[in-house]
Short mmCIF file of C-alpha atoms and ligand atoms in Angstrom, two decimals:
data_model
loop_
_atom_site.label_atom_id
_atom_site.label_comp_id
_atom_site.label_asym_id
_atom_site.label_seq_id
_atom_site.Cartn_x
_atom_site.Cartn_y
_atom_site.Cartn_z
CA UNK V 1 -24.94 -0.73 7.69
CA UNK V 2 -26.29 -1.90 4.40
CA UNK V 3 -28.27 0.70 2.45
CA UNK V 4 -29.66 1.26 -1.04
CA UNK V 5 -28.38 4.72 -1.94
CA UNK V 6 -29.24 6.95 -4.85
CA UNK V 7 -26.35 9.01 -6.21
CA UNK V 8 -27.47 9.71 -9.75
CA UNK V 9 -31.14 9.40 -10.70
CA UNK V 10 -31.73 7.32 -13.84
CA UNK V 11 -34.26 5.00 -15.41
CA UNK V 12 -34.90 2.14 -12.99
CA UNK V 13 -34.01 -0.33 -15.74
CA UNK V 14 -30.38 0.80 -15.34
CA UNK V 15 -30.48 -0.08 -11.61
CA UNK V 16 -29.54 3.36 -10.23
CA UNK V 17 -29.72 2.37 -6.55
CA UNK V 18 -26.32 1.28 -5.24
CA UNK V 19 -26.19 -1.23 -2.42
CA UNK V 20 -23.52 0.21 -0.14
CA UNK V 21 -22.01 -0.24 3.25
CA UNK V 22 -22.50 3.09 5.06
CA UNK V 23 -21.89 4.21 8.65
CA UNK V 24 -24.85 3.79 11.00
CA UNK V 25 -26.23 7.34 11.44
CA UNK V 26 -25.98 8.97 14.86
CA UNK V 27 -29.16 10.51 16.26
CA UNK V 28 -28.97 14.21 17.23
CA UNK V 29 -31.00 15.52 20.18
CA UNK V 30 -34.70 15.15 19.36
CA UNK V 31 -34.00 12.25 17.03
CA UNK V 32 -34.25 8.53 17.44
CA UNK V 33 -32.28 5.70 15.82
CA UNK V 34 -34.48 2.98 14.38
CA UNK V 35 -33.46 -0.48 13.29
CA UNK V 36 -35.52 -0.88 10.13
CA UNK V 37 -37.81 -3.92 10.25
CA UNK V 38 -39.57 -3.23 6.97
CA UNK V 39 -39.90 -0.39 4.48
CA UNK V 40 -42.66 -0.02 1.91
CA UNK V 41 -41.92 0.72 -1.73
CA UNK V 42 -44.01 3.52 -3.20
CA UNK V 43 -44.46 5.09 -6.61
CA UNK V 44 -43.00 8.32 -5.26
CA UNK V 45 -39.75 6.41 -4.59
CA UNK V 46 -39.71 5.55 -8.28
CA UNK V 47 -40.19 9.24 -9.16
CA UNK V 48 -37.25 10.12 -6.90
CA UNK V 49 -35.00 7.35 -8.21
CA UNK V 50 -35.77 8.20 -11.84
CA UNK V 51 -35.29 11.94 -11.24
CA UNK V 52 -38.87 13.03 -11.94
CA UNK V 53 -38.64 14.65 -8.53
CA UNK V 54 -35.48 16.71 -8.72
CA UNK V 55 -32.61 15.58 -6.47
CA UNK V 56 -32.13 17.71 -3.34
CA UNK V 57 -28.90 16.06 -2.14
CA UNK V 58 -25.77 14.43 -3.53
CA UNK V 59 -26.81 11.12 -2.07
CA UNK V 60 -30.09 10.01 -0.60
CA UNK V 61 -31.47 6.77 0.82
CA UNK V 62 -35.10 6.53 -0.37
CA UNK V 63 -38.01 4.95 1.49
CA UNK V 64 -40.79 6.71 3.39
CA UNK V 65 -42.87 3.88 4.84
CA UNK V 66 -40.59 2.77 7.63
CA UNK V 67 -41.45 0.29 10.32
CA UNK V 68 -38.61 0.33 12.83
CA UNK V 69 -37.64 -0.59 16.34
CA UNK V 70 -35.96 1.98 18.54
CA UNK V 71 -32.37 0.90 19.15
CA UNK V 72 -31.75 0.34 22.84
CA UNK V 73 -35.46 0.14 23.68
CA UNK V 74 -37.46 -2.89 24.77
CA UNK V 75 -38.83 -3.40 21.28
CA UNK V 76 -40.72 -0.10 20.92
CA UNK V 77 -41.89 0.00 17.32
CA UNK V 78 -42.53 3.15 15.33
CA UNK V 79 -43.87 4.00 11.91
CA UNK V 80 -42.47 6.81 9.79
CA UNK V 81 -44.36 8.44 6.93
CA UNK V 82 -43.42 10.79 4.09
CA UNK V 83 -43.62 13.65 6.62
CA UNK V 84 -40.21 13.65 8.33
CA UNK V 85 -40.77 17.03 9.96
CA UNK V 86 -42.32 20.49 9.74
CA UNK V 87 -41.12 23.87 11.00
CA UNK V 88 -43.93 24.21 13.55
CA UNK V 89 -43.87 27.98 13.12
CA UNK V 90 -45.45 28.83 9.77
CA UNK V 91 -49.06 29.97 9.61
CA UNK V 92 -50.24 26.50 8.57
CA UNK V 93 -48.47 24.68 11.37
CA UNK V 94 -49.88 27.19 13.83
CA UNK V 95 -53.38 26.50 12.48
CA UNK V 96 -52.89 22.77 13.03
CA UNK V 97 -52.56 22.16 9.30
CA UNK V 98 -49.05 20.75 9.35
CA UNK V 99 -49.70 18.85 6.11
CA UNK V 100 -49.61 22.26 4.38
CA UNK V 101 -46.39 23.44 6.12
CA UNK V 102 -44.34 25.92 4.09
CA UNK V 103 -41.05 24.16 4.96
CA UNK V 104 -41.73 20.46 5.24
CA UNK V 105 -39.02 17.81 5.37
CA UNK V 106 -39.70 14.58 3.52
CA UNK V 107 -38.49 11.11 4.47
CA UNK V 108 -36.37 9.44 1.82
CA UNK V 109 -36.11 12.67 -0.18
CA UNK V 110 -35.06 15.69 1.93
CA UNK V 111 -33.55 13.33 4.52
CA UNK V 112 -32.46 9.69 4.35
CA UNK V 113 -35.22 7.11 4.51
CA UNK V 114 -35.73 3.43 5.14
CA UNK V 115 -34.03 1.55 2.32
CA UNK V 116 -31.37 0.68 4.90
CA UNK V 117 -30.73 -1.35 8.02
CA UNK V 118 -30.99 1.75 10.21
CA UNK V 119 -32.62 5.16 9.97
CA UNK V 120 -32.54 8.29 12.09
CA UNK V 121 -35.84 10.13 12.40
CA UNK V 122 -37.31 13.01 14.39
CA UNK V 123 -38.75 11.54 17.61
CA UNK V 124 -41.90 13.64 17.35
CA UNK V 125 -42.52 12.32 13.82
CA UNK V 126 -42.08 8.66 14.79
CA UNK V 127 -45.59 7.27 15.23
CA UNK V 128 -45.92 4.58 17.94
CA UNK V 129 -47.39 1.43 16.35
CA UNK V 130 -50.36 -0.45 17.83
CA UNK V 131 -49.41 -3.96 18.91
CA UNK V 132 -51.98 -5.59 16.63
CA UNK V 133 -50.17 -4.56 13.45
CA UNK V 134 -47.42 -6.75 11.97
CA UNK V 135 -44.22 -5.22 10.59
CA UNK V 136 -44.74 -6.20 6.96
CA UNK V 137 -48.43 -5.35 6.85
CA UNK V 138 -47.92 -1.95 8.44
CA UNK V 139 -45.39 -0.66 5.91
CA UNK V 140 -47.85 -0.08 3.03
CA UNK V 141 -50.28 1.55 5.43
CA UNK V 142 -47.81 4.35 6.11
CA UNK V 143 -48.17 6.07 2.73
CA UNK V 144 -50.96 4.77 0.49
CA UNK V 145 -53.03 3.86 3.54
CA UNK V 146 -52.68 7.12 5.47
CA UNK V 147 -53.21 9.34 2.43
CA UNK V 148 -56.28 7.29 1.48
CA UNK V 149 -57.58 7.81 4.99
CA UNK V 150 -56.93 11.54 4.79
CA UNK V 151 -58.85 11.61 1.50
CA UNK V 152 -61.89 10.28 3.32
CA UNK V 153 -61.52 13.08 5.85
CA UNK V 154 -61.07 15.74 3.16
CA UNK V 155 -64.20 14.40 1.44
CA UNK V 156 -65.99 14.75 4.83
CA UNK V 157 -67.21 11.13 4.73
CA UNK V 158 -69.77 10.37 7.44
CA UNK V 159 -70.73 6.90 8.63
CA UNK V 160 -73.32 5.21 6.43
CA UNK V 161 -72.91 7.52 3.45
CA UNK V 162 -72.61 6.60 -0.21
CA UNK V 163 -69.01 6.98 -1.32
CA UNK V 164 -67.63 6.65 -4.84
CA UNK V 165 -64.00 5.66 -5.40
CA UNK V 166 -62.74 6.55 -8.86
CA UNK V 167 -59.63 4.53 -9.64
CA UNK V 168 -58.64 1.56 -7.52
CA UNK V 169 -54.91 1.31 -6.80
CA UNK V 170 -52.79 1.05 -3.65
CA UNK V 171 -54.55 3.87 -1.81
CA UNK V 172 -58.17 3.09 -2.73
CA UNK V 173 -57.95 -0.58 -1.85
CA UNK V 174 -56.87 0.35 1.69
CA UNK V 175 -59.63 2.97 1.96
CA UNK V 176 -62.39 0.54 1.03
CA UNK V 177 -62.20 -1.61 4.20
CA UNK V 178 -62.30 1.59 6.28
CA UNK V 179 -65.48 2.67 4.49
CA UNK V 180 -66.97 -0.78 5.01
CA UNK V 181 -66.15 -0.56 8.71
CA UNK V 182 -67.99 2.77 8.79
CA UNK V 183 -71.05 1.18 7.23
CA UNK V 184 -70.72 3.17 4.01
CA UNK V 185 -72.15 2.10 0.68
CA UNK V 186 -69.14 1.97 -1.64
CA UNK V 187 -69.09 2.16 -5.41
CA UNK V 188 -65.87 1.74 -7.37
CA UNK V 189 -65.35 2.94 -10.95
CA UNK V 190 -62.07 1.78 -12.39
CA UNK V 191 -60.31 0.77 -15.52
CA UNK V 192 -58.78 -2.69 -15.46
CA UNK V 193 -60.71 -5.90 -14.88
CA UNK V 194 -58.32 -7.09 -12.15
CA UNK V 195 -58.94 -3.93 -10.11
CA UNK V 196 -62.69 -4.38 -10.46
CA UNK V 197 -62.37 -7.95 -9.30
CA UNK V 198 -60.31 -6.89 -6.27
CA UNK V 199 -62.88 -4.19 -5.42
CA UNK V 200 -65.64 -6.78 -5.57
CA UNK V 201 -63.73 -9.21 -3.37
CA UNK V 202 -63.15 -6.44 -0.80
CA UNK V 203 -66.88 -5.89 -0.56
CA UNK V 204 -67.66 -2.94 -2.85
CA UNK V 205 -71.42 -2.61 -3.27
CA UNK V 206 -71.20 -1.56 -6.91
CA UNK V 207 -68.32 -1.90 -9.36
CA UNK V 208 -68.08 -0.47 -12.86
CA UNK V 209 -65.66 0.64 -15.54
CA UNK V 210 -64.28 4.18 -15.57
CA UNK V 211 -67.02 5.08 -18.08
CA UNK V 212 -69.85 3.84 -15.89
CA UNK V 213 -71.50 5.85 -13.16
CA UNK V 214 -72.83 4.62 -9.83
CA UNK V 215 -76.60 4.10 -10.23
CA UNK V 216 -77.43 6.45 -7.35
CA UNK V 217 -75.58 9.79 -6.88
CA UNK V 218 -72.90 9.57 -4.19
CA UNK V 219 -72.50 11.81 -1.13
CA UNK V 220 -68.70 11.83 -1.42
CA UNK V 221 -66.29 10.91 -4.16
CA UNK V 222 -62.55 10.39 -4.12
CA UNK V 223 -60.51 10.31 -7.31
CA UNK V 224 -57.20 8.45 -7.36
CA UNK V 225 -56.12 8.91 -10.99
CA UNK V 226 -53.92 11.77 -12.27
CA UNK V 227 -56.69 12.63 -14.71
CA UNK V 228 -59.01 15.65 -14.81
CA UNK V 229 -61.54 13.66 -16.82
CA UNK V 230 -61.93 11.39 -13.81
CA UNK V 231 -62.61 14.44 -11.60
CA UNK V 232 -65.41 15.47 -13.97
CA UNK V 233 -66.77 11.91 -13.97
CA UNK V 234 -66.77 12.02 -10.16
CA UNK V 235 -68.54 15.41 -10.17
CA UNK V 236 -71.21 14.07 -12.50
CA UNK V 237 -71.92 11.29 -9.97
CA UNK V 238 -72.21 13.63 -6.99
CA UNK V 239 -75.35 14.79 -5.19
CA UNK V 240 -75.89 18.45 -4.32
CA UNK V 241 -73.74 19.50 -1.37
CA UNK V 242 -71.35 16.61 -1.94
CA UNK V 243 -67.56 16.72 -2.07
CA UNK V 244 -65.03 15.41 -4.57
CA UNK V 245 -61.58 14.92 -3.03
CA UNK V 246 -58.72 14.59 -5.48
CA UNK V 247 -56.04 12.23 -4.20
CA UNK V 248 -53.38 12.95 -6.81
CA UNK V 249 -50.21 15.02 -6.69
CA UNK V 250 -50.49 15.97 -10.36
CA UNK V 251 -53.42 16.16 -12.75
CA UNK V 252 -53.02 16.23 -16.51
CA UNK V 253 -55.45 19.18 -16.64
CA UNK V 254 -58.93 20.15 -15.52
CA UNK V 255 -61.15 19.96 -18.58
CA UNK V 256 -63.87 22.51 -19.16
CA UNK V 257 -67.14 21.39 -17.58
CA UNK V 258 -70.65 22.70 -17.13
CA UNK V 259 -70.92 24.77 -13.97
CA UNK V 260 -74.73 24.75 -13.78
CA UNK V 261 -75.18 21.00 -13.76
CA UNK V 262 -71.91 19.82 -12.20
CA UNK V 263 -70.76 22.33 -9.56
CA UNK V 264 -73.75 24.50 -8.69
CA UNK V 265 -75.75 23.12 -5.78
CA UNK V 266 -72.83 23.66 -3.40
CA UNK V 267 -70.82 20.77 -4.71
CA UNK V 268 -67.14 21.09 -3.78
CA UNK V 269 -63.85 20.00 -5.31
CA UNK V 270 -60.92 19.68 -2.89
CA UNK V 271 -57.38 18.43 -3.27
CA UNK V 272 -55.61 16.18 -0.76
CA UNK V 273 -52.09 17.23 0.21
CA UNK V 274 -49.70 15.24 2.40
CA UNK V 275 -50.80 13.99 5.81
CA UNK V 276 -50.66 15.04 9.44
CA UNK V 277 -49.36 12.97 12.33
CA UNK V 278 -52.92 12.81 13.63
CA UNK V 279 -54.03 11.22 10.33
CA UNK V 280 -51.31 8.60 10.71
CA UNK V 281 -52.05 7.85 14.37
CA UNK V 282 -55.82 7.67 13.88
CA UNK V 283 -55.53 5.53 10.77
CA UNK V 284 -53.08 3.04 12.29
CA UNK V 285 -55.29 2.67 15.34
CA UNK V 286 -58.31 2.05 13.13
CA UNK V 287 -56.34 -0.35 10.93
CA UNK V 288 -55.42 -2.36 14.00
CA UNK V 289 -59.02 -2.30 15.23
CA UNK V 290 -60.59 -3.50 11.97
CA UNK V 291 -57.77 -5.93 11.18
CA UNK V 292 -56.68 -4.24 7.96
CA UNK V 293 -54.11 -6.56 6.36
CA UNK V 294 -52.75 -5.38 3.03
CA UNK V 295 -51.33 -8.00 0.71
CA UNK V 296 -47.55 -7.65 0.52
CA UNK V 297 -44.75 -8.97 -1.66
CA UNK V 298 -41.45 -9.06 0.18
CA UNK V 299 -38.12 -8.12 -1.40
CA UNK V 300 -34.73 -8.16 0.28
CA UNK V 301 -33.06 -4.75 0.68
CA UNK V 302 -30.48 -5.79 -1.93
CA UNK V 303 -33.36 -6.16 -4.38
CA UNK V 304 -34.48 -2.52 -4.08
CA UNK V 305 -33.94 -1.90 -7.81
CA UNK V 306 -35.90 -5.04 -8.71
CA UNK V 307 -38.75 -4.04 -6.40
CA UNK V 308 -39.02 -0.61 -8.05
CA UNK V 309 -38.78 -2.12 -11.52
CA UNK V 310 -41.56 -4.56 -10.68
CA UNK V 311 -43.63 -1.67 -9.35
CA UNK V 312 -43.09 0.27 -12.57
CA UNK V 313 -44.15 -2.77 -14.60
CA UNK V 314 -47.25 -3.34 -12.44
CA UNK V 315 -45.83 -6.80 -11.77
CA UNK V 316 -46.43 -6.83 -8.01
CA UNK V 317 -49.23 -8.61 -6.26
CA UNK V 318 -50.23 -6.20 -3.51
CA UNK V 319 -47.65 -3.77 -2.08
CA UNK V 320 -43.88 -4.24 -2.28
CA UNK V 321 -42.02 -4.20 1.04
CA UNK V 322 -38.24 -4.26 1.54
CA UNK V 323 -36.78 -6.15 4.44
CA UNK V 324 -33.14 -5.56 5.43
ZN1 ZN W 1 -45.51 7.15 -0.88
ZN1 ZN W 2 -44.96 24.85 9.01
#
């Protein structure tokens, strides 16, 4: 099979992914072989390819937003997320918090992912796809979409509430239609005129720059930028008893802020870490129901380096998706 393999991480400009002909992997018991129909391209892939996330194997096939068809089935389609597996035995798994598992396995990092014609995945981590979702449109939902959805859960968003989104990238723009479907009042604070325009076109009720605050305090806020200043901005927009959920793997720092005015009053700050299978299933069902259709730019598998380079240069309209 054709695959884009990473042997030595390097700057994407040097085209570190090698397009190779590799044997089709054989599924072990409890695994399923998928013919890849589409695979989303994510910023985490860029971090893996450039070595910001340290290599765990001599060779890895990246890609953790796989839409695939089970080989030998009658067209059963599955989605695969960043979560390739958990141990099922640690205290977090036993509490039903598999996103916090002590020994998680990650698609396209710990194990081979979807930048290939075929991929082997754990059957119990292959999420059946609703019929209403197309292959290309589903791929970006499997990372940015699901984690955005989890953020709404972590922020305890209830129907009809006021929700502030701080930053408006891949994840936030998929969360907004969900909030609209829930009848929420959505305000978006973001740098970048094009992001503000997109937020407006998707039906945000209020849009401002990262320095502006929603006119009325929000019940819930989600921050999408790797910046502690943004967390403080979100806190300063929050009503008493509200929650700020931080959807970022790293933050530059948490700046000093005033406890009395910003956190007292039972305001909460929570981080968002990975996703559960239930998040993925529930989100995909909802996405199908509300007709969520992310904008995609298609690249051929052979163009995996170009897709990542374009992502790095912010030169992609919508989400990049590889098609073998
Ligand atoms: Zn991702
Ligand atoms: Zn576990």
